[in-house]
Short mmCIF file of C-alpha atoms in Angstrom, two decimals:
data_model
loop_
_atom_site.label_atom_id
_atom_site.label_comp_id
_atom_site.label_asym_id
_atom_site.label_seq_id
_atom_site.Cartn_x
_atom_site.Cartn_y
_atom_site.Cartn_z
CA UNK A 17 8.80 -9.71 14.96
CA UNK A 18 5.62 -10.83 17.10
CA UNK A 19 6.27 -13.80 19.73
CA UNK A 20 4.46 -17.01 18.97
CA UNK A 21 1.97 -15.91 21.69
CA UNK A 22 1.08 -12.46 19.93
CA UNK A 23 0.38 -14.33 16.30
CA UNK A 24 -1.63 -17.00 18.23
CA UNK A 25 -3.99 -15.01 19.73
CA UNK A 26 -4.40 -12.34 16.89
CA UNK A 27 -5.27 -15.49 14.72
CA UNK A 28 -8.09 -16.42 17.08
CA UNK A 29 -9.75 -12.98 16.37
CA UNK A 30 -12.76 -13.47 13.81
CA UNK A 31 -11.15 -9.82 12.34
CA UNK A 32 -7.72 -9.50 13.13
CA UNK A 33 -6.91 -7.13 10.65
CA UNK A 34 -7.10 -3.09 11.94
CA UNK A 35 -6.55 0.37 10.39
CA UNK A 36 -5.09 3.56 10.74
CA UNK A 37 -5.98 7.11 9.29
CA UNK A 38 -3.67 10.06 9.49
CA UNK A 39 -2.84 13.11 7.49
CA UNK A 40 0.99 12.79 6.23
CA UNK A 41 2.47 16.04 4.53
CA UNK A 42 3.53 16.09 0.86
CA UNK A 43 4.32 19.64 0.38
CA UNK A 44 7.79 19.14 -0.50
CA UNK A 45 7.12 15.84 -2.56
CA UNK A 46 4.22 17.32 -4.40
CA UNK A 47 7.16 19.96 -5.22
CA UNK A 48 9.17 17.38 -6.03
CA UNK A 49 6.87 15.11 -8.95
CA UNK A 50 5.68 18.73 -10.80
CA UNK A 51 9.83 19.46 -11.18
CA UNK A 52 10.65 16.35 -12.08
CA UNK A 53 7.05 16.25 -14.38
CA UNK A 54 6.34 12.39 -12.93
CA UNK A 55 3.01 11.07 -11.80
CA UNK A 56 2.00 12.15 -8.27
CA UNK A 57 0.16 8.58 -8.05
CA UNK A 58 2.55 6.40 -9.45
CA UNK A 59 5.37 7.41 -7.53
CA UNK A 60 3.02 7.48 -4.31
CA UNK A 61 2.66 3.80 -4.84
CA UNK A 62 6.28 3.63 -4.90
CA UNK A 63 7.14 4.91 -2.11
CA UNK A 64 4.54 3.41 0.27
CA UNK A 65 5.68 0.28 -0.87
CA UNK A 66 9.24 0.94 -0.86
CA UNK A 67 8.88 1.99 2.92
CA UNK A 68 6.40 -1.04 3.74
CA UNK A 69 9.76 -3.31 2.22
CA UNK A 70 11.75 -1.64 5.20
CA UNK A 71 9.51 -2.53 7.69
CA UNK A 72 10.20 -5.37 8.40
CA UNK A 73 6.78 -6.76 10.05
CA UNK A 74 4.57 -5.45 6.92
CA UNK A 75 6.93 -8.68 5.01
CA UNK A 76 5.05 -11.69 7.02
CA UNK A 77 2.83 -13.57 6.36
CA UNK A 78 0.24 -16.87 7.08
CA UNK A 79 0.74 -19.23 4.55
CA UNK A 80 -0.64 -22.88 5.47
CA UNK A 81 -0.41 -22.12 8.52
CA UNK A 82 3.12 -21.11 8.50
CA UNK A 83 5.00 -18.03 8.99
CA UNK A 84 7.08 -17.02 5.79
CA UNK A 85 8.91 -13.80 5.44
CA UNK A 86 9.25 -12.34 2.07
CA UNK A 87 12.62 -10.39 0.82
CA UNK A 88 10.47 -8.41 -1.47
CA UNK A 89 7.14 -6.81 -1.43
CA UNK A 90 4.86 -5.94 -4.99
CA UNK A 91 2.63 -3.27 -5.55
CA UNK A 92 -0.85 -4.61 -6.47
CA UNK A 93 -2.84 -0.97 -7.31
CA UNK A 94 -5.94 0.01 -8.51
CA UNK A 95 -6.25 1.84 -11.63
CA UNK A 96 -9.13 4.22 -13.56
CA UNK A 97 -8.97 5.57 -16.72
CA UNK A 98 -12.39 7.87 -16.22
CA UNK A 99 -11.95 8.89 -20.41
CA UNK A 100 -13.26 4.86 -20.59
CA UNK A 101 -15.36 4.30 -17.96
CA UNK A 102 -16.01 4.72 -14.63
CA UNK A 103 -14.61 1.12 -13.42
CA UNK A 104 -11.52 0.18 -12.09
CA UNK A 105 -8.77 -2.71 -12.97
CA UNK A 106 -6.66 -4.34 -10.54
CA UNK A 107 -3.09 -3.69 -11.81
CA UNK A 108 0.31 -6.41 -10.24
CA UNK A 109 3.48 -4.55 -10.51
CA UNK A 110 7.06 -5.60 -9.91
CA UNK A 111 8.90 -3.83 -7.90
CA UNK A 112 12.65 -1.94 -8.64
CA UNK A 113 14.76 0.31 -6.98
CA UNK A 114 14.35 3.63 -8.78
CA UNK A 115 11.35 5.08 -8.57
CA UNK A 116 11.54 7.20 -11.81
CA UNK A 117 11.68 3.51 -13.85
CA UNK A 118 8.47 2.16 -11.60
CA UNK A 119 6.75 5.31 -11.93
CA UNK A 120 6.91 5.14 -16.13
CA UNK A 121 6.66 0.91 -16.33
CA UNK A 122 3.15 0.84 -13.85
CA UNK A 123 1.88 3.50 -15.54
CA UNK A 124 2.80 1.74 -19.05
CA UNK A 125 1.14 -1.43 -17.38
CA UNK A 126 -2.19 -0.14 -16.44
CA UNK A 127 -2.46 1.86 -19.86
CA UNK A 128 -2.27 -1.91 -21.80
CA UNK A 129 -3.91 -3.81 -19.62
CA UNK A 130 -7.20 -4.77 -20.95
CA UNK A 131 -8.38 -7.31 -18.51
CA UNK A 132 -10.44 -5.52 -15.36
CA UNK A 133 -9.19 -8.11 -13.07
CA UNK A 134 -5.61 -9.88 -14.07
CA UNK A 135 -6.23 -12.24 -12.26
CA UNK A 136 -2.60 -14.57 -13.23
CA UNK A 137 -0.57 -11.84 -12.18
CA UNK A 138 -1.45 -12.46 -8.77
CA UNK A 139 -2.79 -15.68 -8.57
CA UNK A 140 -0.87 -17.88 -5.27
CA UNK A 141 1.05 -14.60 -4.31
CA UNK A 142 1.16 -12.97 -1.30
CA UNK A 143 4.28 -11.00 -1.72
CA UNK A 144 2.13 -8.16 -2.36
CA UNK A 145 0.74 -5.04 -1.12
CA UNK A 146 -2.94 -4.12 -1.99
CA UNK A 147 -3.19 -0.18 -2.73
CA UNK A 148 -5.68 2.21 -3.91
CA UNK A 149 -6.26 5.88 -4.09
CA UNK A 150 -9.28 7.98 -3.79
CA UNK A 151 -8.55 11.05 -4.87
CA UNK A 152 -12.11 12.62 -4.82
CA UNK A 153 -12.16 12.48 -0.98
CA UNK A 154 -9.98 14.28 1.74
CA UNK A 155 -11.18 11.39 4.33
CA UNK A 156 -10.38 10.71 7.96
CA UNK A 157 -11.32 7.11 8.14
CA UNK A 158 -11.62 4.05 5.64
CA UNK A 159 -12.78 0.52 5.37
CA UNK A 160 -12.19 -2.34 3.18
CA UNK A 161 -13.58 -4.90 1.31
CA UNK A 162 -12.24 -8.31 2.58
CA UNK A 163 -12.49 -11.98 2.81
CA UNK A 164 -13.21 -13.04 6.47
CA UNK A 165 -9.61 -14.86 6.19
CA UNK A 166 -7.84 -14.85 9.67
CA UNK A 167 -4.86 -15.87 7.40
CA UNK A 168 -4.96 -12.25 5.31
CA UNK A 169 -2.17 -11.08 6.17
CA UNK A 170 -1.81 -8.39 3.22
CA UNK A 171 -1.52 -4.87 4.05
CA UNK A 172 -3.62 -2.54 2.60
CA UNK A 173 -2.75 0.58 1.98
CA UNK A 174 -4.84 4.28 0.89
CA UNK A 175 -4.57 7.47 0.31
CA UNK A 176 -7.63 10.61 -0.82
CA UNK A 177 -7.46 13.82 -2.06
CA UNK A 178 -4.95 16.06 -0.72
CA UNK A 179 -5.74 19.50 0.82
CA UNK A 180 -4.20 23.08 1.98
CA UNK A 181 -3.62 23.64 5.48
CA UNK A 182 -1.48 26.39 7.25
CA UNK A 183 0.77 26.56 4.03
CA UNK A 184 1.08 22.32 4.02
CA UNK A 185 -0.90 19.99 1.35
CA UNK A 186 -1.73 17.11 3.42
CA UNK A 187 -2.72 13.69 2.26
CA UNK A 188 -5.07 11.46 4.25
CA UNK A 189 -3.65 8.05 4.39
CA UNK A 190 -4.53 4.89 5.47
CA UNK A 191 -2.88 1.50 6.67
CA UNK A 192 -4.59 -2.12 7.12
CA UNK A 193 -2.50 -4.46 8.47
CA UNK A 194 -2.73 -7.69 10.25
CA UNK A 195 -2.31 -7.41 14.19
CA UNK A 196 -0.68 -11.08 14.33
CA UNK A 197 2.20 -9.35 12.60
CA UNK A 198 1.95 -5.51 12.80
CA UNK A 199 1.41 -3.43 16.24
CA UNK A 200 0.67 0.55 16.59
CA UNK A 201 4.26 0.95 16.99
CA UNK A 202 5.28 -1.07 13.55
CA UNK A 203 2.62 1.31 11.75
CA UNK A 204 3.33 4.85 13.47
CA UNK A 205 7.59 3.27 12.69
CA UNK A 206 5.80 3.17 8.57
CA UNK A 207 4.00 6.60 8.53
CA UNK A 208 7.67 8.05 10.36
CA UNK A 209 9.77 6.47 7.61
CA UNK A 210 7.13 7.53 5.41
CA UNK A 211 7.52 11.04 6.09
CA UNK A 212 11.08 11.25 5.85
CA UNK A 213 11.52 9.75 2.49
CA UNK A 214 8.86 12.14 1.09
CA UNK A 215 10.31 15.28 2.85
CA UNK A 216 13.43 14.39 1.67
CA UNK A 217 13.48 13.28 -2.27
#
């Protein structure tokens, strides 16, 4: 956890969010959701946020100008159904322990919901983690969309279009986090435990 000093002066920042690119391997988990015939997205969301729930510092947050600490982070995803349209919805999911069970209820979730925006499902919550995927672009760096809200304390977190390399399929991935609450060494501690739950499912 940040000292009282380190969230003070972060807040003072006009942007005190930042973000970090890197290529993380999924060569054995890409094995992994073809044998087991699940959804390569839907269990991605799972895991990032299952790993963002063990990091500790990705679990604060600014709230009226306190600092709360939530047991349990939710999946808040983006989702495109291109035989539609070409626009996205904003899909809230609850989080569970298993990720075949997530992987089949988000995907029933954002095949029924008709609204673009739900807006109730996440309306006063911060207990969430904003994702999205673009899967059309192997990219090395990112930006966001966002409120200029020193209080945003919501990570964000990306992925793009995975690609060969030297017998790997790497997946760019990105993490926005807020620096009141989240240093270099809290994200590279994410994209380690990261790794080792995906090399190892």
């Amino acid at each position: 956890m940040e000292t009282k000093e380190h969230i003070n002066f972060f807040r003072r920042m006009d942007y005190p969010q930042y973000n970090i690119c890197a290529n993380i391997d999924v060569t054995n988990f890409l094995t992994f959701v073809k044998a087991k015939k699940i959804s390569f997205n839907y269990t991605m969301i799972y895991a990032s946020t299952h790993i963002a729930n063990e990091v500790i510092n990705f679990r604060y947050r600014i709230r009226e100008n306190q600092v709360i600490l939530h047991d349990k982070l939710h999946p808040s995803f983006t989702y495109i159904n291109a035989d539609e349209d070409d626009l996205f919805k904003f899909i809230t999911a609850e989080m569970n322990d298993n990720i075949f069970t997530f992987a089949e209820y988000a995907e029933e979730k954002a095949k029924n919901q008709s609204e673009y925006f739900n807006l109730k499902d996440v309306a006063g919550r911060d207990d969430l983690i904003y994702i999205t995927c673009i899967p059309w672009v192997s990219f090395t760096h990112l930006s966001h969309t966002i409120s200029l809200n020193k209080n945003d304390s919501v990570p964000r977190i990306s992925w793009g279009k995975y690609f060969s390399d030297n017998n790997k399929v790497l997946l760019p991935f990105s993490v926005q986090v807020h620096h009141a609450f989240v240093d270099g060494i809290h994200v590279g501690i994410y994209f380690s435990k990261l790794q080792n739950y995906l090399d190892t499912l």
